[in-house]
Coordinates of C-alpha atoms in Angstrom, one line a residue:
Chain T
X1 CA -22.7 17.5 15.3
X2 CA -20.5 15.4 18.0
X3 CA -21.7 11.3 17.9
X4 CA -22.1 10.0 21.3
X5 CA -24.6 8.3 23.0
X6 CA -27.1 11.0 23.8
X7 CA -26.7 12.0 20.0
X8 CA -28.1 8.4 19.0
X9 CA -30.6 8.7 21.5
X10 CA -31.9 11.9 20.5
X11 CA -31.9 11.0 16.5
X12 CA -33.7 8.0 17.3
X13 CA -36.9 9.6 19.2
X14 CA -37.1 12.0 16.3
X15 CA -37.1 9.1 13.4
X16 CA -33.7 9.8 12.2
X17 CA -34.8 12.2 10.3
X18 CA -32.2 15.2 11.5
X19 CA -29.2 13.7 11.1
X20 CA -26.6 16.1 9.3
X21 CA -24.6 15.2 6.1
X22 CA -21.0 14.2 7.9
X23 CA -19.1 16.2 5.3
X24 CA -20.1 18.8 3.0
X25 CA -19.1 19.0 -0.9
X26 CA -18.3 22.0 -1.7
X27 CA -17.1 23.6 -5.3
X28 CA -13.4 24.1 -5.5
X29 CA -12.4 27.8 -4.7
X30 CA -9.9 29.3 -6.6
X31 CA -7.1 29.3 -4.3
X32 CA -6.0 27.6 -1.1
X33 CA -3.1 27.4 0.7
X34 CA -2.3 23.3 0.9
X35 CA -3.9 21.4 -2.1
X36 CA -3.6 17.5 -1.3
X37 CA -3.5 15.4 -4.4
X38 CA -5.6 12.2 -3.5
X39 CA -8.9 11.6 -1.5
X40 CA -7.7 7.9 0.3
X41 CA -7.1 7.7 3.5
X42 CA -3.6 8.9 3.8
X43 CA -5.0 11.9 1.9
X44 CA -7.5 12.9 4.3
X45 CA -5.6 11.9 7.2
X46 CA -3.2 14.7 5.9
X47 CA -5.9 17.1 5.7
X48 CA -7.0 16.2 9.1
X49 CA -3.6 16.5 11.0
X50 CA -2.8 20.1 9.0
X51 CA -6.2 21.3 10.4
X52 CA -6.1 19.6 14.1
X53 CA -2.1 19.6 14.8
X54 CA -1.0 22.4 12.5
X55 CA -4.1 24.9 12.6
X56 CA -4.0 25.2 8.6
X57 CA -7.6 25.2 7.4
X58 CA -7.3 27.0 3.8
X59 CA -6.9 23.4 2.5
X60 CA -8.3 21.3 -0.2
X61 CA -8.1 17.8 -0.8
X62 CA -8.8 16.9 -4.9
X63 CA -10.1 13.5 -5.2
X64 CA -10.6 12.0 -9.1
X65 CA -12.9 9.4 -7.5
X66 CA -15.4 9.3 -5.0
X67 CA -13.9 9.7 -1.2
X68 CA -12.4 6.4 -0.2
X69 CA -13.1 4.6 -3.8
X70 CA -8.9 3.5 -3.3
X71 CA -6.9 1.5 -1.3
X72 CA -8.7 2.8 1.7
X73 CA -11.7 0.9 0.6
X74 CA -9.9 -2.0 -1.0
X75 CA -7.4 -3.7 1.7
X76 CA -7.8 -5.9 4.2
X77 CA -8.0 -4.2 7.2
X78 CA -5.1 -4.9 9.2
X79 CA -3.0 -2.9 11.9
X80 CA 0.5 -4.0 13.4
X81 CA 3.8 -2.6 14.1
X82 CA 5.6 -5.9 13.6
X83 CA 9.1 -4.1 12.0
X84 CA 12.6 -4.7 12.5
X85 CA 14.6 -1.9 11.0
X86 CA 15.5 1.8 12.4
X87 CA 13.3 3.9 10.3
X88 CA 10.3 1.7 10.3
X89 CA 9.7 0.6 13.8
X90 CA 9.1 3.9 15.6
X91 CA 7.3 5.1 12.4
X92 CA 4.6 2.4 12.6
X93 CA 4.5 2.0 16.4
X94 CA 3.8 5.8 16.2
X95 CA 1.0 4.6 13.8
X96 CA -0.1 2.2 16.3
X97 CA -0.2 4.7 19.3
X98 CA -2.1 7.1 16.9
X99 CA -4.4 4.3 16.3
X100 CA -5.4 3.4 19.7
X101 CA -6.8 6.8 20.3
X102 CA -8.2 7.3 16.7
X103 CA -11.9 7.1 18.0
X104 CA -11.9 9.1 20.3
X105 CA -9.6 11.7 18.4
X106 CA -12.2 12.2 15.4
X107 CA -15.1 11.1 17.7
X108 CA -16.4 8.5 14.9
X109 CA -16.9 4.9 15.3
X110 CA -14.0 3.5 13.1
X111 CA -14.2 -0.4 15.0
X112 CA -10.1 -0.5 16.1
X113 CA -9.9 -4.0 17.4
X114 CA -6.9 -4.9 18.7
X115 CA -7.0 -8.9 18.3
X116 CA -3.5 -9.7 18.4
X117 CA -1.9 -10.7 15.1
X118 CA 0.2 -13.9 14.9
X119 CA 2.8 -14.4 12.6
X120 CA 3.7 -18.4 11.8
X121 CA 7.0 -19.8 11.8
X122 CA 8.0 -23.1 10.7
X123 CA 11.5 -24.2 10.9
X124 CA 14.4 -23.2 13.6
X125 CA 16.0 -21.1 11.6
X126 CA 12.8 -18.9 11.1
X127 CA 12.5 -18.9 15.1
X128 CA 15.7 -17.7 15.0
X129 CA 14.7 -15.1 13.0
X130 CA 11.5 -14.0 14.5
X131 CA 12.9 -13.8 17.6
X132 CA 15.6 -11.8 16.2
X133 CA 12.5 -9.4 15.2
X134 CA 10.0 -9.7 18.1
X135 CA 13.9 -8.4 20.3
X136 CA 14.1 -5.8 17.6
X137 CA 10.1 -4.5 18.2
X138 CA 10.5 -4.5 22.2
X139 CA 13.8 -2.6 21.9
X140 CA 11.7 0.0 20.5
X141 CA 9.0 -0.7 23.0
X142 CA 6.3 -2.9 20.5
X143 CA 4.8 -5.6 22.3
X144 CA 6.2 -9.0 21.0
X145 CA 5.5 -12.8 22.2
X146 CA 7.4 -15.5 20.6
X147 CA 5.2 -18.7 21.2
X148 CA 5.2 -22.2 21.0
X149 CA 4.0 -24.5 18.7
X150 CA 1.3 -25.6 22.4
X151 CA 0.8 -21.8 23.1
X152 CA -0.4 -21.2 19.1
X153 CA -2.2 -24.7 19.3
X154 CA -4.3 -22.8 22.2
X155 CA -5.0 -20.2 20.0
X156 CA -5.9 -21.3 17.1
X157 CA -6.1 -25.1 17.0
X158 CA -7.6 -25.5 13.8
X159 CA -4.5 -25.1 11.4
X160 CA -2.4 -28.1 9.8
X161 CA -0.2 -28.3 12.7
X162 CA 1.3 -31.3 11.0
X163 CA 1.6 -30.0 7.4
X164 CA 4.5 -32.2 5.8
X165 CA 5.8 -28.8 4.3
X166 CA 5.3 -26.5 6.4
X167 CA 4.4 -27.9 10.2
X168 CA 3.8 -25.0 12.6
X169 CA 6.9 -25.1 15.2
X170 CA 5.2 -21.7 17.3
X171 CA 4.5 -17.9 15.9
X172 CA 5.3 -14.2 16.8
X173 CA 2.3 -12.5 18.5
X174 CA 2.1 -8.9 18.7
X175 CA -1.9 -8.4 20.7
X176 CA -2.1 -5.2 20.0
X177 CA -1.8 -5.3 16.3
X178 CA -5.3 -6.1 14.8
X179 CA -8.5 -4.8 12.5
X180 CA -9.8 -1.2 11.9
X181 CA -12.8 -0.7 9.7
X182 CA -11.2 0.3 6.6
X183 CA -14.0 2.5 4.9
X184 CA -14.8 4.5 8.5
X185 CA -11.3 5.4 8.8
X186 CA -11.9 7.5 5.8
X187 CA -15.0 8.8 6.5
X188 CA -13.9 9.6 10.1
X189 CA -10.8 12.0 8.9
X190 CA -13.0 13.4 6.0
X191 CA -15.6 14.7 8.8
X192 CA -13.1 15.6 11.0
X193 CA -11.2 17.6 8.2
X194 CA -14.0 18.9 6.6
X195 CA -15.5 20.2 9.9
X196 CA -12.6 22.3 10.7
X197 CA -13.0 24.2 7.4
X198 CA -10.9 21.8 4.6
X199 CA -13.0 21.5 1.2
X200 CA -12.8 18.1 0.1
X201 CA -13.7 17.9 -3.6
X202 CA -15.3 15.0 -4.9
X203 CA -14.7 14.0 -8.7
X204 CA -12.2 16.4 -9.5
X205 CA -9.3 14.8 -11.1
X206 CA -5.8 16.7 -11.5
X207 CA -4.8 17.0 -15.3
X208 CA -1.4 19.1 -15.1
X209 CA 0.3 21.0 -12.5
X210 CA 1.7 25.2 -13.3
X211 CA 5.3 25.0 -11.8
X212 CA 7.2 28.4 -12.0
X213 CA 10.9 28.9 -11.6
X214 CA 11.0 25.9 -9.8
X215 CA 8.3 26.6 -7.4
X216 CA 4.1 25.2 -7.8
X217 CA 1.8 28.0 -8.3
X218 CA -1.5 25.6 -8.9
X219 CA -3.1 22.8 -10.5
X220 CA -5.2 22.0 -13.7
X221 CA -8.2 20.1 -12.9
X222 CA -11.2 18.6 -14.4
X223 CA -12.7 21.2 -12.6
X224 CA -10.5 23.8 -13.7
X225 CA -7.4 25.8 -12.6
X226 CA -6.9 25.8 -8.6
X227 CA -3.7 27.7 -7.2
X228 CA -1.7 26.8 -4.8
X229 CA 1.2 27.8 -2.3
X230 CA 1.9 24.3 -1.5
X231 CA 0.7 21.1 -3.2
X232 CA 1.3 17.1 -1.1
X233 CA 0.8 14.0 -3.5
X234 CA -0.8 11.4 -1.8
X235 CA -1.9 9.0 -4.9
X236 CA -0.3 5.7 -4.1
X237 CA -0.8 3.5 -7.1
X238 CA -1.1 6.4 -9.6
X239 CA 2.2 8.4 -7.8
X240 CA 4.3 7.8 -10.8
X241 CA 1.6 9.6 -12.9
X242 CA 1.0 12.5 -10.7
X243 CA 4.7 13.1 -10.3
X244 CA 5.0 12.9 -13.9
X245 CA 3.1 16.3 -14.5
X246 CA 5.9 18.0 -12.1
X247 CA 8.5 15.9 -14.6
X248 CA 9.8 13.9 -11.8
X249 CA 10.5 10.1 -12.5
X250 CA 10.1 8.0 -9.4
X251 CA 11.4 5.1 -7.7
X252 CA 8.2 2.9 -7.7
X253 CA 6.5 0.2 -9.8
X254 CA 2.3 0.2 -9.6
X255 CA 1.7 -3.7 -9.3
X256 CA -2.1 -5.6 -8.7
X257 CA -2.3 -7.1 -4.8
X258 CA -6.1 -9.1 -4.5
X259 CA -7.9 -9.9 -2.0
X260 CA -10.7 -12.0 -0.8
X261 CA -13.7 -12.3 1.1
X262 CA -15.2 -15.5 2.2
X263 CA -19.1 -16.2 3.1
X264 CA -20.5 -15.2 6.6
X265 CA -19.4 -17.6 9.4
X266 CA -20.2 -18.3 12.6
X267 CA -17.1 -16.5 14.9
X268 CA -14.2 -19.0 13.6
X269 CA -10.5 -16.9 13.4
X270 CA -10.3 -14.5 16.7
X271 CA -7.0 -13.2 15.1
X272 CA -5.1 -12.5 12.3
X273 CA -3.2 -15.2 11.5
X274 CA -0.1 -15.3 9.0
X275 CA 1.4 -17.8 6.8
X276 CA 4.0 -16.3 5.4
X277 CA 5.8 -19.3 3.4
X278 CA 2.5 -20.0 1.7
X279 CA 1.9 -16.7 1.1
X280 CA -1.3 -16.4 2.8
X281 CA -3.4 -14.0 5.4
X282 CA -6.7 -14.3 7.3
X283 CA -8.6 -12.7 9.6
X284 CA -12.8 -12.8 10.3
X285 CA -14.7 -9.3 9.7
X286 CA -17.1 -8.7 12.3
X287 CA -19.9 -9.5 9.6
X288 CA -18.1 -13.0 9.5
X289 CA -16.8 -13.1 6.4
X290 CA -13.1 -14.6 6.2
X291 CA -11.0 -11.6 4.6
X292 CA -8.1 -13.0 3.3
X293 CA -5.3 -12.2 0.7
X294 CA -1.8 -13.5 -0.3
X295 CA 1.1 -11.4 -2.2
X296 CA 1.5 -9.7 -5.6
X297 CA 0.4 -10.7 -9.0
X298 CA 3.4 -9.8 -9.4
X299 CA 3.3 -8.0 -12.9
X300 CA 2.8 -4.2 -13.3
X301 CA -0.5 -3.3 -13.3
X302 CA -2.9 -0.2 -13.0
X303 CA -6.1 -3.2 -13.9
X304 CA -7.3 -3.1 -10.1
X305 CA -8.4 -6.9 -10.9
X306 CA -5.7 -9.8 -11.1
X307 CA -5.6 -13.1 -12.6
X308 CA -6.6 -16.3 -11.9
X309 CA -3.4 -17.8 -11.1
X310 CA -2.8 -16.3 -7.9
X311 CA -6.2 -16.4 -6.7
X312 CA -5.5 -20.7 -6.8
X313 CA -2.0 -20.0 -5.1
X314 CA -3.6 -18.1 -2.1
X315 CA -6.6 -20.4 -1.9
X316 CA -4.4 -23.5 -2.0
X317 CA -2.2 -21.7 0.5
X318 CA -4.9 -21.2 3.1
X319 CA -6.5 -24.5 2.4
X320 CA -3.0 -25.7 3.3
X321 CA -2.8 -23.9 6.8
X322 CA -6.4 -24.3 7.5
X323 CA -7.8 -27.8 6.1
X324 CA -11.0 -26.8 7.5
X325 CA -11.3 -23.7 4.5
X326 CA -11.8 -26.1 2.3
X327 CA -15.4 -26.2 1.9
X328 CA -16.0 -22.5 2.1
X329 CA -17.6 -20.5 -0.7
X330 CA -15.8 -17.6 -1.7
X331 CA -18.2 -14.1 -1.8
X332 CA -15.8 -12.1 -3.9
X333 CA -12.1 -11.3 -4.7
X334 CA -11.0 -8.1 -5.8
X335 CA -7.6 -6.1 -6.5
X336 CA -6.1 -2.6 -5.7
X337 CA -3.0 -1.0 -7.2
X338 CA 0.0 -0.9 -4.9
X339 CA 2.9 1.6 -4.9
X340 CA 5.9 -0.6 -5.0
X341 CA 8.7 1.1 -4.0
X342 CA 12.5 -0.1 -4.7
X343 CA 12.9 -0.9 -1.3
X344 CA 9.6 -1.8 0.1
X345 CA 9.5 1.6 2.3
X346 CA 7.6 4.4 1.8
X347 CA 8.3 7.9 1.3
X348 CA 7.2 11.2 2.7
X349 CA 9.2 13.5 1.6
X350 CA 9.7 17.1 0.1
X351 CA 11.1 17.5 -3.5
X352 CA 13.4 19.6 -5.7
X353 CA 10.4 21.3 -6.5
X354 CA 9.7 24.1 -3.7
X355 CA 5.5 23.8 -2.5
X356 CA 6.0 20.3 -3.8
X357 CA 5.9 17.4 -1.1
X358 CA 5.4 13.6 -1.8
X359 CA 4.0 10.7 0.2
X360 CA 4.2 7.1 -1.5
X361 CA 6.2 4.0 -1.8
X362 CA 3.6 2.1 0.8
X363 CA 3.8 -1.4 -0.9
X364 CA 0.8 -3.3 0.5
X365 CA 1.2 -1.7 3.7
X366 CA -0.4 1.5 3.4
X367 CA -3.5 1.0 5.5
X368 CA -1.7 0.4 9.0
X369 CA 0.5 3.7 8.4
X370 CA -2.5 5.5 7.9
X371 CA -2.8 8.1 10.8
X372 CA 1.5 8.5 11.0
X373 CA 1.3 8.9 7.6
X374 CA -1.0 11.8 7.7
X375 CA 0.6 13.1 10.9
X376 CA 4.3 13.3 9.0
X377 CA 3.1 14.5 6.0
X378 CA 1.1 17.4 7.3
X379 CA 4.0 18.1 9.7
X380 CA 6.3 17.8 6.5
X381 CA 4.5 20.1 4.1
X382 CA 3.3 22.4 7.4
X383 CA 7.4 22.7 8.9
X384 CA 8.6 22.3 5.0
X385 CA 10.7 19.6 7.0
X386 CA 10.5 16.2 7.8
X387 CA 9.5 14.7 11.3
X388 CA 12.6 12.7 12.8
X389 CA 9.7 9.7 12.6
X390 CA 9.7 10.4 8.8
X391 CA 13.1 11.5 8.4
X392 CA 14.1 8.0 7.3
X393 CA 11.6 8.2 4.5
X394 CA 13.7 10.7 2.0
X395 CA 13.4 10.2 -1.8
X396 CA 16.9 10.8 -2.1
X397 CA 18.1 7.5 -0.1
X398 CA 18.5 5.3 -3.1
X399 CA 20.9 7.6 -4.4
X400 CA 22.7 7.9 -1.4
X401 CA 22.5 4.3 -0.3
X402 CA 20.1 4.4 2.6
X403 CA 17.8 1.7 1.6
X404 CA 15.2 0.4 3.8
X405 CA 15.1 -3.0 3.0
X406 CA 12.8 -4.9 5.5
X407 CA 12.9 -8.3 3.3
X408 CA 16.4 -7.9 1.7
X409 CA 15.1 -8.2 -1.8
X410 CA 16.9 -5.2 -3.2
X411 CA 15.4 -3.2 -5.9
X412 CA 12.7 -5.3 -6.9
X413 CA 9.0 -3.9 -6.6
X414 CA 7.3 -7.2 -6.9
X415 CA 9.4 -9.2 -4.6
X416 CA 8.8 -7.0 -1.5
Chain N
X1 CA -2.8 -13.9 -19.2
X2 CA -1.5 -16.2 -22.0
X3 CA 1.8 -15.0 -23.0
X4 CA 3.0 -16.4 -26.5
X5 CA 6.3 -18.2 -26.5
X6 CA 8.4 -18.1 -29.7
X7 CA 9.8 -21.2 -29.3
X8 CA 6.5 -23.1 -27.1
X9 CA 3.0 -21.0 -28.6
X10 CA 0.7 -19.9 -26.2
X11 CA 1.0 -20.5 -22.4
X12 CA -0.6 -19.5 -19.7
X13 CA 1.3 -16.6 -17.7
X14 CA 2.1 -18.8 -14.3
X15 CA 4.9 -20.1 -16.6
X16 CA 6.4 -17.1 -16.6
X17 CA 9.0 -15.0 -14.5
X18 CA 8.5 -11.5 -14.6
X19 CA 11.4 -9.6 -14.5
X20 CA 9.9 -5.7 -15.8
X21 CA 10.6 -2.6 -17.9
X22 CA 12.3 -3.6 -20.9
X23 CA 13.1 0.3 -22.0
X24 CA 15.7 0.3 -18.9
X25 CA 19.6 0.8 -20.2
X26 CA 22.6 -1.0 -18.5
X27 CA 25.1 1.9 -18.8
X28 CA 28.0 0.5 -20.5
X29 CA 30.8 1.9 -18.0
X30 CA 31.5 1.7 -14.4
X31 CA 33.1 5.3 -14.6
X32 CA 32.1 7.2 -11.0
X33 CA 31.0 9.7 -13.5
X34 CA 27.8 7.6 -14.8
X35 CA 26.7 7.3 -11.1
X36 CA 23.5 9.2 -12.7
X37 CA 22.5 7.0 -15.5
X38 CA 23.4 4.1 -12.6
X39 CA 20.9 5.6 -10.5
X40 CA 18.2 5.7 -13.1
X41 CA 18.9 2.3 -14.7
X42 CA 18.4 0.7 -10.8
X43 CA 15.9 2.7 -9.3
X44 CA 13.9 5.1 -11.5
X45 CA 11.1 3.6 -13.1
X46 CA 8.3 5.6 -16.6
X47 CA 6.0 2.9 -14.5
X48 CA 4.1 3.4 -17.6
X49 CA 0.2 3.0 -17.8
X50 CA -1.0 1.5 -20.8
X51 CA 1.8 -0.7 -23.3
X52 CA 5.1 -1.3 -22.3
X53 CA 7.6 -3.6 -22.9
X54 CA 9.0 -5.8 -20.3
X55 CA 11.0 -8.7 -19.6
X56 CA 9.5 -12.4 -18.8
X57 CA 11.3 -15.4 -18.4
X58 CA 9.7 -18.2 -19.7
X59 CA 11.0 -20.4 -16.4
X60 CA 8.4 -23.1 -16.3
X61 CA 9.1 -23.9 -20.1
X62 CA 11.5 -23.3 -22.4
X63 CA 14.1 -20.9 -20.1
X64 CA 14.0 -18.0 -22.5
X65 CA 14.3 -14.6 -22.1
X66 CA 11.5 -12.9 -23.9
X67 CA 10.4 -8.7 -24.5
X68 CA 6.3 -9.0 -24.3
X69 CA 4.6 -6.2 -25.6
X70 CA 1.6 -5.6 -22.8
X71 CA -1.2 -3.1 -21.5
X72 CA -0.9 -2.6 -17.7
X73 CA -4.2 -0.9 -17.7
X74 CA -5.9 -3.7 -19.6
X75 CA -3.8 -6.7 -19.1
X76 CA -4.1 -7.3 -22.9
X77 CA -0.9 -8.6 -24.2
X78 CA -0.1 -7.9 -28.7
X79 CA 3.1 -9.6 -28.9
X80 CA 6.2 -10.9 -27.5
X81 CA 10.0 -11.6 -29.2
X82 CA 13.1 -13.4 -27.9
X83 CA 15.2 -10.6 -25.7
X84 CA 18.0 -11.6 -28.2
X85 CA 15.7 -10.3 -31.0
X86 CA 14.7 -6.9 -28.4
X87 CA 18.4 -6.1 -27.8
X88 CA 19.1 -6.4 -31.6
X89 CA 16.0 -3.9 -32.4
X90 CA 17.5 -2.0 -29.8
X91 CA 20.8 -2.0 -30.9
X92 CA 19.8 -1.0 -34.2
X93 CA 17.9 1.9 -33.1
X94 CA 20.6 3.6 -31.2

C-alpha cells in the first residue's frame, strides 16, 4: 500500500480498520543470497539500497532484537554534515543529500526537519578554527555560516552569553543539518525493504558463522542454520562480538553514550544548539521534550545504562549554557552502546574473509550516516568493492597509516 | 561505580581516569619486524563483554596507576590492585 493523502482519507471513512501490516515477519528460509547481521537502521537501510539500487531481493536481514530496539531507537536524532577531513565530508554530505529526499524515496513520513544546527565557539582561537572548518565544508559544497556573537544572540538569546568560562563569541551554522525521527527511519527502510521481497527476521540472534576455505557458507542462529553467499555485519556496539565468530579482532572499543529527555515545553530551542567545551547538546522534539545528551561515560561498556556522574556533568553543562534549564524536570535518561573506533571514523569495508563485508566504527555518529551508510554498504557487498565515497573507510588503514582523525585524539576510543 | 583504591578505600569512579584493556602487551622491540604485534598492541582491541581487566588512574586522588577487575555488561567491579602489582602477576606468568 503507497501512504499519501488519498490513502489517509480512504482509511479514515472506513474506521481504520484496513490498514495493512507495514512489513511482514516471515520465518527464515534456508538460504539467501545476502544475509545482513543487524536489524538497526544501518542494517535495514542496507537491505533497502541492495533491493532499490542493486535489484538484489534474495536477502535477509537477522535481527537478535526487535526491529529498531538499537541505536536507531536510542539517539538523539540529529543530522549534519559539519566535517572537515577528505574522507568524511563527501561521505556525510552524501548522507545529507540522501536525506533530503528520504520521504519521498521510501514514501513514509520519517519528519526530516532541517532546523539548522549551530555549533558554539568561545574564544578566537576556536573561531579560528571553525572557520577553518565551515571553509573546509563549502569546499566540498556543505552549507556553512560563521556568525557572530549578535547574529547567534538573534537566534537563540536565551543562552549565558556572558558565562565567565565560557562567554559565547558567535557559532558555526550549517541550516540544513537538523532532526529526523529516529524510530520512522527504521520503520520506513524496513517497509520499503521488506516490500520489495527482503525477509526481515525478527528475534533471531546469530550464534556462530560456517566459514570454508576462507569463504562464508552460512550462519548459526537461534533460529537455526541459514546459508549464505554473502554475509554484511552491521552490529555497531556488538561488532567486536559478531566479528569474533569469523576470528577477526577489531579496531573498536563498545563504550555507554546517554542521553536525555526533558518534560514537554512550550516551543523553546528552534535548533540544535552545541556546546561543545561543556560537553553538551540540545535540541526540542516536536512533542516538546528537550532531547539532550553530552559525551561518553567514558569506560567500556555493553550496560546500555551509564552512571550518575556524567548525567550531573551534562546537566551542569546545559544549565551552564542555558540558565533558563535550570528548573526543568528531567522525563528520562537512557544509554546506547557506541562502536568506538581507533580513529573516530567508521568503516565499511570488505574483509580477508571472501562473502564477508563489515560496516562499524560509527562512534556516536551513526544516526546522521544512516542512508550513505546503507547506500555504500549495499554497493560494497553488491560490487564486492567499495564506493569511492566509502573508499576512505578501509579496515586496513590503521595498519597502513591512513587514520581519519576528525579530533586528533589518536587511538583512543573514549576520547573521540 | 565505586572503584576501591589500595592506597585511598572506596571512591566513587569520577575520581578516576580510565585508560582501558589491561591484557594489551607493549612489544619489547622496535624491530620493523614486530610491526604486527605493534599493530595489535595500538589498535586491535578482545573489546571483551563481561570481566576484563583495565587500567584506571586514580587522578583525582592518590595518582596511582591501578588494574581493576570489572564487568562491562554489568558494571560490577570484584577488585582492583596497583599496576605495579598487575605487571608483576604478569611478569610472572610469562
Amino acid at each position: 500500500m503507497k501512504y499519501s493523502v488519498f490513502s489517509l482519507l480512504r482509511n479514515s471513512l472506513s474506521g481504520h480498520k484496513h490498514w495493512t501490516p507495514a512489513w511482514r515477519n516471515p520465518e527464515p528460509r534456508k538460504d539467501y543470497d545476502i544475509i545482513i547481521v543487524g536489524g538497526g537502521g544501518h542494517g535495514l537501510s542496507t537491505a533497502y539500497y541492495l533491493a532499490k539500487e542493486h535489484k538484489l531481493t534474495n536477502v535477509a536481514v537477522l535481527e537478535k532484537g526487535w526491529l529498531g530496539s538499537g541505536n536507531i531507537g536510542r539517539n538523539t536524532t540529529i543530522i549534519r554534515s559539519n566535517y572537515m577531513l577528505p574522507g568524511n565530508n563527501p561521505f556525510y554530505e552524501w548522507s545529507m543529500k540522501l536525506w533530503e529526499g528520504l520521504e519521498q524515496d521510501f514514501n513514509f513520513n520519517a519528519m526530516v526537519s532541517q532546523r539548522g544546527v549551530l555549533n558554539l565557539f568561545h574564544t578566537d582561537p576556536q573561531r579560528d578554527a571553525f572557520a577553518r572548518r565551515g571553509n573546509a565544508m563549502r569546499i566540498d559544497g556543505v552549507d556553512a555560516e560563521l556568525l557572530d556573537r549578535e547574529a547567534v544572540r538573534e537566534m537563540v538569546p536565551f543562552l549565558d552569553f556572558d558565562n565567565a568560562r565560557f562567554p559565547v563569541k558567535g557559532g558555526l551554522l550549517q541550516r540544513r543539518g537538523g532532526t529526523v525521527r529516529h524510530d520512522a527511519v527504521a520503520w520506513g527502510y524496513a517497509r520499503g525493504a521488506d516490500s520489495r521481497g527482503v525477509d526481515i527476521i525478527q528475534n533471531c540472534e546469530v550464534t556462530g558463522m560456517r566459514i570454508e576455505n576462507g569463504r562464508v557458507k552460512g550462519v548459526e542462529t537461534s533460529k537455526g542454520y541459514i546459508g549464505c553467499r554473502k554475509l554484511g555485519l552491521a552490529a555497531a556496539g556488538n561488532s567486536s562480538e559478531v566479528a569474533a565468530m569469523a576470528g577477526m579482532k577489531l579496531p573498536i572499543e563498545s563504550h555507554v553514550l546517554q542521553a536525555f529527555v526533558s518534560e514537554g515545553l512550550k516551543p523553546y530551542i528552534d535548533q540544535v544548539v552545541t556546546f561543545g567545551a561543556g560537553h553538551f547538546y540540545v535540541s526540542q522534539s516536536d512533542k516538546g521534550g528537550l532531547v539532550f545528551g553530552g559525551d561518553l561515560d567514558g569506560y567500556n561498556s555493553y550496560a546500555r545504562r551509564g552512571n550518575l556522574p556524567m548525567v550531573e556533568h551534562v546537566i551542569e553543562a546545559g544549565v551552564a549554557m542555558i540558565p533558563g534549564l535550570a528548573r526543568v524536570r528531567v522525563l528520562r535518561s537512557w544509554g546506547g552502546i557506541m562502536d568506538m573506533s581507533m580513529d573516530g571514523s567508521p568503516i565499511i569495508d570488505k574483509t580477508h574473509i571472501e562473502g564477508l563485508y563489515l560496516n562499524t566504527g560509527w562512534c556516536y555518529g551513526g544516526f546522521k550516516a544512516t542512508p550513505a551508510s546503507g547506500w555504500c554498504f549495499a554497493h560494497t557487498i553488491a560490487k564486492n568493492e567499495p564506493h569511492k565515497l566509502n573508499a576512505a573507510y578501509r579496515l586496513d588503514r590503521f595498519r597502513r597509516g591512513y587514520m581519519i582523525d576528525e579530533k586528533g585524539q589518536g587511538a583512543t576510543p573514549n576520547l573521540h | 561505580m565505586l572503584i576501591k583504591c589500595p592506597h585511598c578505600g572506596s571512591r566513587p569512579s569520577e575520581e578516576f581516569t580510565y585508560l582501558g584493556d589491561a591484557s594489551v602487551k607493549r612489544p619489547g622491540s622496535t624491530d620493523p619486524s614486530t610491526m604486527d604485534q605493534w599493530f595489535d598492541y595500538v589498535y586491535l582491541r578482545d573489546n571483551r563483554k563481561g570481566r576484563m581487566h583495565e587500567y584506571w588512574h586514580h587522578s583525582g586522588g592518590c595518582r596511582s596507576w591501578l588494574v581493576v577487575d570489572r564487568d562491562t555488561l554489568t558494571h560490577e567491579i570484584f577488585g582492583s590492585m596497583t599496576a605495579r602489582d598487575w605487571a608483576k602477576r604478569q611478569g610472572a606468568g610469562s
